Coordinates of C-alpha atoms in Angstrom, one line a residue:
Chain H
M7 CA 12.6 -5.9 -3.2
I8 CA 12.8 -3.3 -6.5
M9 CA 16.1 -3.5 -7.9
T10 CA 17.6 0.2 -8.1
V11 CA 18.5 1.7 -11.6
A12 CA 21.8 1.7 -12.5
G13 CA 22.3 5.4 -12.3
H14 CA 20.9 9.0 -12.4
A15 CA 21.3 9.8 -15.8
D16 CA 19.7 6.4 -17.2
F17 CA 15.8 6.7 -15.5
E18 CA 16.2 11.0 -15.9
E19 CA 16.2 9.8 -20.0
R20 CA 13.6 7.0 -20.0
I21 CA 11.6 10.2 -18.0
R22 CA 12.2 13.1 -20.1
N23 CA 11.5 9.8 -23.0
S24 CA 8.8 9.0 -21.5
F25 CA 7.3 12.9 -20.5
A26 CA 7.5 13.8 -24.4
R27 CA 5.2 11.1 -25.6
Q28 CA 2.4 12.6 -23.0
G29 CA 0.0 14.3 -25.5
A30 CA -1.5 15.8 -22.2
M31 CA 1.5 17.4 -20.9
E32 CA 2.2 19.4 -23.5
T33 CA -1.3 20.3 -23.8
L34 CA -1.2 21.8 -19.9
G35 CA 2.1 23.4 -21.4
A36 CA 4.0 21.1 -18.3
E37 CA 7.7 20.9 -17.9
L38 CA 9.7 18.4 -15.9
T39 CA 11.9 20.6 -14.2
R40 CA 13.7 18.3 -11.6
I41 CA 14.5 14.6 -11.6
S42 CA 15.7 12.8 -8.1
Q43 CA 15.6 9.3 -7.1
G44 CA 12.5 9.4 -5.7
V45 CA 11.0 12.8 -6.5
V46 CA 9.8 14.8 -9.4
E47 CA 8.8 18.0 -10.3
I48 CA 6.6 19.7 -12.9
E49 CA 6.2 23.3 -13.8
L50 CA 3.2 25.2 -15.8
P51 CA 2.5 28.8 -16.4
F52 CA -1.1 29.7 -16.0
D53 CA -3.5 29.7 -19.4
L54 CA -6.8 30.5 -19.8
K55 CA -7.6 27.4 -21.7
L56 CA -6.7 25.6 -18.1
T57 CA -9.6 26.8 -16.0
Q58 CA -12.4 25.7 -14.8
Q59 CA -15.7 28.8 -14.3
H60 CA -14.2 30.9 -11.6
G61 CA -10.8 31.0 -13.9
I62 CA -8.7 29.4 -11.1
L63 CA -7.0 25.9 -12.5
H64 CA -9.3 23.5 -12.8
A65 CA -8.9 20.3 -10.7
G66 CA -8.5 17.6 -13.0
V67 CA -5.5 20.0 -14.0
I68 CA -3.9 19.7 -11.0
S69 CA -4.7 15.8 -11.1
A70 CA -2.9 15.7 -14.3
A71 CA 0.4 17.5 -12.8
L72 CA 0.4 15.3 -9.7
D73 CA -0.4 12.0 -11.0
S74 CA 2.6 12.6 -13.8
A75 CA 4.7 13.8 -11.0
C76 CA 4.1 10.8 -9.1
S77 CA 4.2 8.5 -11.4
Y78 CA 7.8 9.5 -12.4
A79 CA 9.1 10.1 -8.9
A80 CA 7.7 6.3 -8.5
Y81 CA 9.5 5.3 -12.0
T82 CA 13.0 5.8 -10.4
Q83 CA 12.5 3.1 -8.0
I84 CA 11.8 0.5 -10.5
E85 CA 13.7 -1.5 -13.0
P86 CA 13.8 -0.2 -16.7
E87 CA 12.1 -3.0 -18.3
V88 CA 9.1 -2.7 -16.2
S89 CA 6.2 -0.5 -16.3
L90 CA 3.9 1.4 -14.3
L91 CA 0.0 2.3 -13.9
T92 CA -1.7 4.5 -11.7
I93 CA -4.2 2.7 -10.5
E94 CA -6.2 5.2 -8.1
F95 CA -5.3 8.4 -6.4
K96 CA -7.3 11.2 -4.0
V97 CA -6.9 14.8 -4.5
N98 CA -7.6 17.6 -1.9
L99 CA -7.6 20.7 -3.1
M100 CA -6.7 23.6 -0.3
S101 CA -6.6 26.4 -2.0
P102 CA -7.3 28.4 -5.3
G103 CA -5.7 27.6 -8.4
R104 CA -4.5 31.3 -8.4
G105 CA -1.3 32.0 -9.8
E106 CA 0.9 33.1 -12.3
R107 CA 2.7 29.5 -12.6
F108 CA 2.6 26.3 -10.2
L109 CA 4.3 23.7 -9.0
F110 CA 4.1 20.2 -8.5
R111 CA 5.8 18.0 -6.6
G112 CA 5.8 14.0 -6.7
E113 CA 7.9 12.4 -4.1
V114 CA 7.2 8.1 -3.2
T115 CA 6.4 7.3 0.1
K116 CA 6.9 3.9 0.0
P117 CA 8.8 1.6 -2.7
G118 CA 7.7 -1.8 -3.3
S119 CA 8.0 -4.8 -5.7
N120 CA 4.2 -4.8 -6.8
I121 CA 2.7 -1.8 -5.5
I122 CA 3.9 1.8 -4.7
V123 CA 2.6 5.0 -3.1
A124 CA 3.6 8.1 -3.7
D125 CA 2.5 11.7 -2.2
G126 CA 2.0 14.5 -4.3
R127 CA 1.9 18.7 -3.7
G128 CA 0.9 21.5 -5.8
Y129 CA 1.9 24.7 -5.4
A130 CA 1.0 28.3 -6.8
L131 CA 3.9 30.3 -7.4
S132 CA 3.6 34.4 -7.5
D133 CA 5.3 37.2 -6.3
G134 CA 5.4 35.9 -2.8
P135 CA 6.0 33.0 -0.9
A136 CA 4.6 29.4 -2.7
K137 CA 1.0 28.6 -1.5
L138 CA 0.2 24.7 -0.6
I139 CA -3.2 24.8 -3.4
A140 CA -3.5 21.0 -3.4
S141 CA -2.2 17.3 -2.1
M142 CA -2.6 13.8 -3.9
T143 CA -1.7 10.3 -2.3
S144 CA -1.2 8.2 -5.3
T145 CA -1.2 4.1 -5.9
L146 CA 1.2 2.8 -8.8
M147 CA 1.1 -0.9 -10.1
V148 CA 4.5 -2.4 -11.3
V149 CA 3.3 -3.8 -14.6
R150 CA 5.4 -6.6 -15.7
G151 CA 5.7 -7.9 -19.2
R152 CA 2.4 -6.7 -20.3
E153 CA 2.4 -5.6 -24.1
G154 CA 1.5 -2.5 -25.0
I155 CA 1.9 -0.3 -22.0
S156 CA 5.7 -0.6 -22.2
E157 CA 7.1 2.6 -21.6
Chain E
M10 CA -31.9 21.6 3.7
I11 CA -31.7 22.1 0.4
M12 CA -33.7 24.6 -1.6
T13 CA -35.1 23.4 -4.4
V14 CA -34.3 25.1 -7.9
A15 CA -37.2 26.6 -9.8
G16 CA -37.0 24.0 -12.8
H17 CA -35.5 22.4 -14.8
A18 CA -34.9 24.8 -17.6
D19 CA -33.4 27.2 -14.8
F20 CA -30.4 25.1 -13.5
E21 CA -29.7 23.7 -17.1
E22 CA -29.2 27.2 -18.7
R23 CA -26.7 27.9 -15.4
I24 CA -24.8 24.9 -15.8
R25 CA -24.6 25.3 -19.6
N26 CA -23.5 28.4 -19.2
S27 CA -20.8 28.1 -16.3
F28 CA -19.4 25.2 -18.2
A29 CA -18.9 27.2 -21.5
R30 CA -16.5 29.2 -19.0
Q31 CA -14.8 26.2 -18.2
G32 CA -11.4 26.8 -20.4
A33 CA -10.3 23.0 -19.6
M34 CA -13.5 22.0 -20.7
E35 CA -13.0 23.7 -24.7
T36 CA -9.3 22.5 -24.0
L37 CA -11.0 18.5 -23.7
G38 CA -13.1 19.2 -26.5
A39 CA -15.7 18.3 -23.7
E40 CA -19.6 18.6 -24.2
L41 CA -22.0 18.2 -21.7
T42 CA -24.6 16.0 -23.3
R43 CA -27.2 15.3 -20.3
I44 CA -28.7 17.6 -17.5
S45 CA -31.3 16.0 -14.9
Q46 CA -31.8 16.4 -12.0
G47 CA -29.0 15.0 -9.6
V48 CA -27.0 13.8 -12.6
V49 CA -25.5 15.3 -15.5
E50 CA -23.0 13.8 -18.3
I51 CA -20.1 15.2 -20.2
E52 CA -18.5 13.5 -23.4
L53 CA -15.0 13.6 -25.0
P54 CA -13.9 12.3 -28.1
F55 CA -10.7 10.6 -28.3
D56 CA -7.5 13.0 -29.4
L57 CA -3.9 12.3 -28.8
K58 CA -2.9 15.7 -27.2
L59 CA -5.1 13.7 -23.9
T60 CA -3.0 10.7 -23.2
Q61 CA -0.1 9.9 -21.5
Q62 CA 3.0 8.1 -22.0
H63 CA 1.5 4.8 -23.4
G64 CA -1.1 6.7 -25.9
I65 CA -4.5 6.3 -23.3
L66 CA -5.9 8.7 -22.1
H67 CA -4.2 10.5 -19.2
A68 CA -5.6 10.0 -15.9
G69 CA -5.6 13.7 -15.4
V70 CA -8.1 14.2 -18.1
I71 CA -10.6 11.9 -16.4
S72 CA -9.9 13.5 -13.6
A73 CA -11.0 16.6 -15.5
A74 CA -14.5 15.0 -16.5
L75 CA -15.7 13.2 -14.0
D76 CA -14.7 16.3 -11.8
S77 CA -17.4 18.7 -13.9
A78 CA -19.6 15.5 -14.3
C79 CA -19.7 15.6 -10.3
S80 CA -19.7 19.2 -9.8
Y81 CA -22.7 19.9 -12.1
A82 CA -24.9 16.8 -11.0
A83 CA -24.3 18.8 -7.1
Y84 CA -25.2 21.7 -9.4
T85 CA -28.6 20.8 -9.6
Q86 CA -29.6 20.4 -6.0
I87 CA -28.5 23.7 -5.2
E88 CA -30.0 26.7 -5.2
P89 CA -29.0 29.5 -7.8
E90 CA -27.4 32.0 -5.4
V91 CA -24.6 29.8 -4.0
S92 CA -21.8 28.5 -5.6
L93 CA -20.0 24.9 -5.3
L94 CA -16.1 24.3 -4.9
T95 CA -14.8 20.7 -4.9
I96 CA -13.2 19.8 -1.8
E97 CA -11.5 16.6 -2.7
F98 CA -11.8 13.5 -5.0
K99 CA -10.5 9.9 -5.8
V100 CA -10.4 8.1 -8.4
N101 CA -9.7 4.7 -9.4
L102 CA -8.7 3.8 -13.2
M103 CA -10.3 0.2 -13.7
S104 CA -9.0 0.0 -17.3
P105 CA -6.8 1.5 -19.8
G106 CA -9.0 5.1 -21.3
R107 CA -8.6 3.5 -24.7
G108 CA -11.8 4.4 -27.4
E109 CA -13.0 6.2 -29.9
R110 CA -15.2 8.2 -27.2
F111 CA -15.9 8.4 -23.3
L112 CA -18.8 9.3 -21.8
F113 CA -18.5 10.5 -17.8
R114 CA -21.5 10.5 -16.0
G115 CA -21.9 12.5 -12.5
E116 CA -24.2 11.6 -9.6
V117 CA -25.3 12.8 -6.4
T118 CA -24.8 10.0 -3.5
K119 CA -25.6 12.5 -0.9
P120 CA -27.3 16.0 -0.8
G121 CA -26.9 18.5 2.0
S122 CA -27.4 22.7 2.5
N123 CA -23.1 22.6 3.3
I124 CA -21.9 18.9 1.8
I125 CA -22.7 17.4 -1.0
V126 CA -21.3 14.1 -2.1
A127 CA -21.3 13.0 -5.6
D128 CA -19.9 9.8 -7.5
G129 CA -19.3 9.2 -11.0
R130 CA -18.2 7.0 -14.2
G131 CA -16.7 7.2 -17.0
Y132 CA -17.0 4.7 -19.6
A133 CA -15.1 3.8 -22.9
L134 CA -17.1 4.0 -26.5
S135 CA -16.2 2.2 -29.1
D136 CA -18.3 -0.2 -31.4
G137 CA -19.0 -3.0 -28.2
P138 CA -20.8 -2.2 -24.9
A139 CA -19.4 1.0 -23.2
K140 CA -16.4 0.0 -21.0
L141 CA -15.9 1.1 -17.1
I142 CA -12.9 3.2 -17.1
A143 CA -13.1 4.5 -14.0
S144 CA -15.1 6.1 -10.7
M145 CA -15.2 9.1 -8.9
T146 CA -16.2 10.0 -5.5
S147 CA -16.4 13.8 -4.5
T148 CA -16.7 15.6 -2.0
L149 CA -18.6 19.5 -2.6
M150 CA -18.7 22.1 -0.4
V151 CA -21.5 24.8 -0.7
V152 CA -20.4 28.0 -0.7
R153 CA -22.6 31.1 0.3
G154 CA -21.7 34.6 0.2
R155 CA -17.6 34.4 -1.1
E156 CA -16.9 36.7 -3.5
G157 CA -14.7 36.1 -6.8
I158 CA -16.4 32.3 -6.4
S159 CA -19.4 33.5 -8.6
E160 CA -20.5 30.6 -10.8
Chain I
M28 CA -8.9 32.5 9.8
I29 CA -8.2 30.3 12.7
M30 CA -8.5 31.4 16.6
T31 CA -5.8 30.4 18.5
V32 CA -6.6 28.8 21.0
A33 CA -5.6 30.1 24.7
G34 CA -2.3 27.3 25.1
H35 CA -1.5 24.3 25.5
A36 CA -2.9 23.5 28.3
D37 CA -6.3 24.5 27.4
F38 CA -6.6 22.2 24.0
E39 CA -4.7 19.4 25.8
E40 CA -7.4 19.3 28.6
R41 CA -10.2 19.6 25.8
I42 CA -7.9 16.8 23.4
R43 CA -8.1 14.2 27.0
N44 CA -11.5 14.9 27.8
S45 CA -12.7 14.4 24.5
F46 CA -10.4 11.2 24.4
A47 CA -11.6 10.1 27.2
R48 CA -14.8 9.6 26.1
Q49 CA -14.3 7.5 23.3
G50 CA -15.6 4.2 23.9
A51 CA -14.1 3.0 20.7
M52 CA -10.6 4.1 21.9
E53 CA -11.0 2.0 24.8
T54 CA -12.6 -1.0 22.9
L55 CA -9.3 -0.6 21.2
G56 CA -7.3 -0.3 24.3
A57 CA -5.5 3.5 22.5
E58 CA -3.7 6.1 24.4
L59 CA -3.0 9.6 23.8
T60 CA 0.6 9.8 24.1
R61 CA 1.2 13.7 22.4
I62 CA -0.6 16.3 22.0
S63 CA 0.9 19.4 20.4
Q64 CA 0.2 22.5 17.7
G65 CA -0.9 20.5 15.3
V66 CA 0.1 17.4 16.0
V67 CA -1.5 14.1 17.8
E68 CA 0.1 10.6 18.3
I69 CA -2.5 7.8 19.7
E70 CA -0.7 4.1 20.3
L71 CA -1.9 1.2 21.5
P72 CA -0.5 -2.4 22.0
F73 CA -1.1 -5.4 19.6
D74 CA -3.9 -6.9 20.6
L75 CA -5.7 -11.0 19.2
K76 CA -9.0 -8.6 19.5
L77 CA -7.8 -5.9 16.7
T78 CA -6.7 -8.4 13.9
Q79 CA -8.2 -9.6 10.9
Q80 CA -8.3 -13.0 9.2
H81 CA -4.1 -13.2 8.9
G82 CA -3.6 -12.1 12.4
I83 CA -3.0 -8.6 11.5
L84 CA -4.6 -5.5 12.8
H85 CA -7.8 -4.9 11.3
A86 CA -7.5 -1.7 8.3
G87 CA -10.9 -0.5 10.6
V88 CA -8.5 -0.5 13.5
I89 CA -6.0 1.7 11.6
S90 CA -8.0 4.4 10.4
A91 CA -10.0 4.6 13.8
A92 CA -6.6 5.4 15.3
L93 CA -5.6 7.4 12.6
D94 CA -8.5 9.5 12.1
S95 CA -8.7 9.8 16.1
A96 CA -5.4 11.2 15.7
C97 CA -5.6 13.4 12.8
S98 CA -9.0 14.7 14.3
Y99 CA -7.1 15.7 17.3
A100 CA -4.6 17.4 15.6
A101 CA -7.5 19.7 13.6
Y102 CA -8.4 20.2 17.4
T103 CA -5.2 22.1 18.3
Q104 CA -6.2 24.3 15.9
I105 CA -9.9 25.2 16.2
E106 CA -11.3 28.2 18.6
P107 CA -12.9 26.2 21.6
E108 CA -16.1 26.6 21.4
V109 CA -16.2 24.7 17.4
S110 CA -16.8 21.2 17.3
L111 CA -14.9 19.2 14.2
L112 CA -16.7 16.5 12.0
T113 CA -14.8 14.2 10.1
I114 CA -16.2 14.4 7.0
E115 CA -14.0 11.9 5.1
F116 CA -10.8 10.0 4.9
K117 CA -8.6 7.8 2.5
V118 CA -6.2 5.6 4.2
N119 CA -3.3 3.5 2.5
L120 CA -2.1 0.3 3.9
M121 CA 1.3 -0.4 3.3
S122 CA 2.7 -3.2 5.3
P123 CA 1.0 -5.8 7.4
G124 CA 0.3 -4.8 10.8
R125 CA 2.4 -6.7 12.7
G126 CA 3.8 -5.9 16.2
E127 CA 4.3 -5.5 19.1
R128 CA 2.9 -1.8 19.5
F129 CA 1.8 1.1 16.8
L130 CA 2.3 4.3 16.9
F131 CA -0.5 6.9 15.2
R132 CA 0.6 10.0 14.2
G133 CA -1.4 13.0 12.8
E134 CA -0.6 16.4 11.9
V135 CA -2.5 19.4 10.0
T136 CA -1.7 19.8 6.9
K137 CA -3.7 23.0 5.7
P138 CA -5.7 25.0 8.8
G139 CA -8.6 26.1 7.8
S140 CA -12.0 28.0 9.1
N141 CA -14.1 25.5 7.4
I142 CA -12.0 22.8 6.0
I143 CA -9.0 21.8 7.5
V144 CA -6.6 18.9 6.0
A145 CA -4.6 16.9 7.9
D146 CA -2.6 13.5 7.2
G147 CA -1.5 10.5 9.4
R148 CA 0.7 8.0 9.3
G149 CA 0.8 4.7 11.3
Y150 CA 3.5 2.2 12.4
A151 CA 4.8 -1.2 14.0
L152 CA 6.8 -0.9 16.5
S153 CA 9.1 -3.9 17.7
D154 CA 12.4 -4.3 18.3
G155 CA 13.8 -2.8 15.1
P156 CA 13.5 0.8 13.8
A157 CA 9.5 1.8 13.3
K158 CA 7.9 0.5 10.1
L159 CA 5.7 2.9 8.0
I160 CA 2.3 0.6 8.3
A161 CA -0.3 3.1 7.4
S162 CA -1.3 6.4 5.6
M163 CA -4.3 9.2 5.9
T164 CA -5.5 12.1 3.8
S165 CA -8.7 13.1 6.4
T166 CA -10.7 16.3 5.3
L167 CA -12.2 17.5 8.4
M168 CA -15.3 20.2 8.6
V169 CA -15.8 23.0 11.4
V170 CA -19.1 23.2 13.1
R171 CA -20.7 26.2 14.4
G172 CA -23.6 26.0 16.6
R173 CA -25.2 23.1 15.8
E174 CA -26.9 20.8 18.8
G175 CA -26.0 17.4 20.1
I176 CA -22.6 17.6 18.7
S177 CA -20.6 19.3 21.1
E178 CA -17.3 17.6 22.1
Chain K
M11 CA -9.3 -13.7 -16.0
I12 CA -11.0 -14.8 -12.9
M13 CA -11.8 -18.5 -12.5
T14 CA -15.4 -18.5 -11.0
V15 CA -15.7 -20.4 -7.6
A16 CA -16.8 -23.9 -7.7
G17 CA -19.9 -23.1 -6.2
H18 CA -22.1 -21.0 -3.5
A19 CA -21.6 -23.2 -0.8
D20 CA -18.1 -23.1 -1.4
F21 CA -16.8 -19.4 -1.0
E22 CA -19.6 -19.2 1.7
E23 CA -18.0 -21.6 3.9
R24 CA -14.6 -19.8 3.2
I25 CA -15.7 -16.7 3.9
R26 CA -17.8 -17.5 7.2
N27 CA -14.7 -19.4 8.5
S28 CA -12.4 -16.7 7.6
F29 CA -14.8 -14.0 9.2
A30 CA -14.7 -16.1 12.1
R31 CA -11.2 -15.5 12.8
Q32 CA -11.4 -11.7 12.4
G33 CA -10.8 -10.7 16.1
A34 CA -12.0 -7.3 15.4
M35 CA -15.2 -8.5 13.9
E36 CA -16.4 -9.9 17.3
T37 CA -15.1 -7.1 19.4
L38 CA -17.2 -5.2 17.2
G39 CA -20.2 -7.3 18.0
A40 CA -19.8 -7.8 14.0
E41 CA -22.4 -10.9 11.9
L42 CA -22.7 -11.8 8.2
T43 CA -26.0 -11.7 6.8
R44 CA -25.6 -11.8 3.7
I45 CA -23.2 -13.4 1.1
S46 CA -23.8 -13.9 -2.4
Q47 CA -21.8 -13.7 -6.0
G48 CA -20.0 -10.0 -5.5
V49 CA -21.9 -9.0 -2.5
V50 CA -21.6 -9.0 0.6
E51 CA -23.4 -8.0 3.9
I52 CA -22.6 -7.8 7.3
E53 CA -24.8 -5.8 10.4
L54 CA -23.8 -4.8 13.6
P55 CA -25.9 -3.3 16.8
F56 CA -24.7 -0.2 18.6
D57 CA -23.0 -0.2 21.7
L58 CA -21.1 2.2 23.2
K59 CA -17.8 0.8 22.9
L60 CA -17.8 1.5 19.2
T61 CA -18.1 5.5 19.8
Q62 CA -16.5 8.3 19.7
Q63 CA -17.0 11.5 21.7
H64 CA -20.2 12.2 20.1
G65 CA -21.5 9.3 21.2
I66 CA -21.4 8.2 17.4
L67 CA -20.7 5.3 15.5
H68 CA -16.6 5.8 15.3
A69 CA -15.8 6.0 12.1
G70 CA -12.9 3.1 12.5
V71 CA -15.8 1.0 13.1
I72 CA -17.5 2.1 9.8
S73 CA -14.7 1.8 8.2
A74 CA -14.0 -1.9 9.4
A75 CA -17.0 -3.4 8.8
L76 CA -17.2 -1.4 5.1
D77 CA -13.7 -3.0 4.5
S78 CA -14.4 -6.5 5.5
A79 CA -18.0 -6.5 3.3
C80 CA -15.9 -5.0 0.9
S81 CA -13.3 -7.6 0.6
Y82 CA -15.5 -10.2 1.6
A83 CA -17.9 -9.0 -1.6
A84 CA -14.0 -9.1 -3.7
Y85 CA -13.4 -12.9 -2.3
T86 CA -16.6 -14.5 -3.6
Q87 CA -15.0 -14.1 -7.0
I88 CA -11.3 -15.0 -6.8
E89 CA -10.1 -18.6 -6.9
P90 CA -9.8 -20.8 -3.4
E91 CA -6.2 -21.1 -3.4
V92 CA -5.4 -17.3 -3.4
S93 CA -5.4 -14.5 -0.9
L94 CA -6.9 -11.0 -1.3
L95 CA -5.0 -7.6 0.2
T96 CA -7.1 -4.5 1.2
I97 CA -4.5 -1.7 -0.5
E98 CA -6.2 1.2 0.3
F99 CA -9.6 2.7 0.8
K100 CA -11.9 5.9 1.2
V101 CA -14.5 7.0 3.1
N102 CA -16.8 9.0 3.3
L103 CA -18.9 10.1 6.5
M104 CA -22.5 11.3 5.4
S105 CA -24.2 11.2 8.2
P106 CA -23.8 11.0 11.9
G107 CA -23.6 7.0 13.0
R108 CA -26.6 7.0 15.3
G109 CA -29.2 4.3 15.0
E110 CA -29.8 0.5 16.7
R111 CA -28.6 -1.0 14.5
F112 CA -25.7 -0.8 11.0
L113 CA -26.0 -2.3 7.3
F114 CA -22.3 -2.1 5.7
R115 CA -23.2 -3.5 2.1
G116 CA -20.0 -4.4 0.0
E117 CA -20.2 -4.8 -3.6
V118 CA -17.2 -5.6 -6.4
T119 CA -17.6 -2.6 -8.9
K120 CA -14.5 -4.4 -11.3
P121 CA -13.8 -8.0 -10.8
G122 CA -9.8 -8.3 -11.7
S123 CA -7.1 -11.0 -11.6
N124 CA -4.5 -8.4 -9.8
I125 CA -6.5 -5.6 -8.7
I126 CA -10.6 -5.7 -7.6
V127 CA -12.5 -2.5 -7.1
A128 CA -15.6 -2.8 -4.4
D129 CA -17.7 -0.1 -3.8
G130 CA -19.3 -0.4 0.0
R131 CA -22.6 1.4 1.4
G132 CA -23.4 2.1 5.6
Y133 CA -26.9 2.6 6.4
A134 CA -28.3 2.9 10.2
L135 CA -31.6 1.5 10.9
S136 CA -34.1 2.0 13.6
D137 CA -37.8 2.3 12.9
G138 CA -37.9 4.4 9.8
P139 CA -36.4 3.9 6.6
A140 CA -32.7 2.4 6.6
K141 CA -30.5 5.8 6.4
L142 CA -27.2 6.4 4.5
I143 CA -24.3 7.1 6.7
A144 CA -21.4 6.3 4.8
S145 CA -19.9 5.0 1.3
M146 CA -16.0 3.1 0.5
T147 CA -14.2 2.5 -2.3
S148 CA -11.9 -0.1 -1.9
T149 CA -8.7 -1.2 -3.8
L150 CA -8.1 -4.7 -3.3
M151 CA -4.7 -6.4 -4.3
V152 CA -5.0 -10.6 -5.5
V153 CA -1.9 -12.1 -3.9
R154 CA -0.7 -14.9 -5.0
G155 CA 1.3 -17.6 -3.0
R156 CA 2.9 -15.0 -0.8
E157 CA 3.2 -17.6 2.9
G158 CA 1.8 -16.3 6.1
I159 CA -1.3 -14.3 4.3
S160 CA -3.6 -17.5 3.9
E161 CA -6.9 -16.8 4.4

């Protein structure tokens, strides 16, 4: 069983603090734009420093943002004193990462006391409708009392 | 059937040029350290700007380096005039990305004229023996004559 | 671009014919219970011949049913004269496959003229509410004019 | 840390007993052909009852055999009193499953006290050299003291 956290303000603050400690998110220019029960969104603007050789968003950047979105979505559903580790994920790249801005949403598919499964979707945002560029399925392990992995 | 490329010097130069155009690889501080038939290695030093909240390498950084290594490994086995797109990959994170330096090796498992499958492994390098931190299986599509995705 | 098929009856018949030729689906006792644009469902009753050592549904059986559901979902969105090949899939096993009956739904997430991505979910059905037991993300390739793979 | 099992005979017998309880393996006509430290092989003959609509081995059958091979490979590296659950796997289908007989090898890539990662390969065997038809990466969880999942 998953103990529900005390309230929204609580996990929101913990997630914001954790996110702020992610050097990689700062490097990507990413920001947290939504934190709610089981759902977290991260956005980042297009930047040439994030591209692969075709001038589109590198798959690793997409993975980084989706992994963080999925992990923090799971984070809304664990007790404050435990940690999460991403064990593995799969990413499908569906359309080239072209756009002015990108949105990455992570959502918990299956909560659990040991293993949590989350799914994520990435979208390119420009003038028109949002375009689905990628999906992720991520498996996370709940870690209790292991030193050095405190959130 | 896969047409073999003219020679080592040929794909090596094309891969080096392509890699140099990857803004993301520069952002990661990554460099190409081995290019051979079906195998490519990329290395990068630890940097706080590449970390997640526990101070270890972000899974997205690991994915970026493994994706590039796998893609360029596949790139050694295609004709010069075609391109490759990563369709999807799966990453397993086996040990925390702690170390002074990291090595990512991509290797072609199954060549093909339409679909290429490559496997990658990531290692943390410190004083002791290299430590396996992650693996990737990547599926790539060979793209012919599509504009705007030229290598 | 994907040419839409002439109508529901058309792909429904082709899918039923194709399904009937799947020896594996007969071996599993599976039946097609829903065929609609982009969504296909397959059901099968629990049977001891489909179990692993704990007496629950074998992950391979779950994979078989989800793969067929995802593939036929994609099949509703291709031209009649082309074929589909599953290139790869990922399965997450979320709860033990216990139940009287199981439902597997495949749904197209990203249509395409070369690559189609579908997602599937498997549920255990008993007296209570349906229980999510597994998910799949599947990547399919549209195959044109290759002999011996006719549907 | 993983406690090593008492000896070869020990895990071999436990694996054979467990395999014999897998209804699905009997349904597939599969047999255990190799059990060694960290490596297990399963073979099965071609049979029309295992096919998809093109008359080749169904991807679900390939998944079932690879999952069992990977799981039992992991099983050689756990203590006798614990169990294993497959959390997830990814399968790449590289060549059509045509042949007289098929060999599936599972191998532990990363042992662990909580999570074990195994990789598998499937081969079609006919007159010529073995042909690689599929690969799997599988993530398994070590389960202690949970009722109803005893091996």
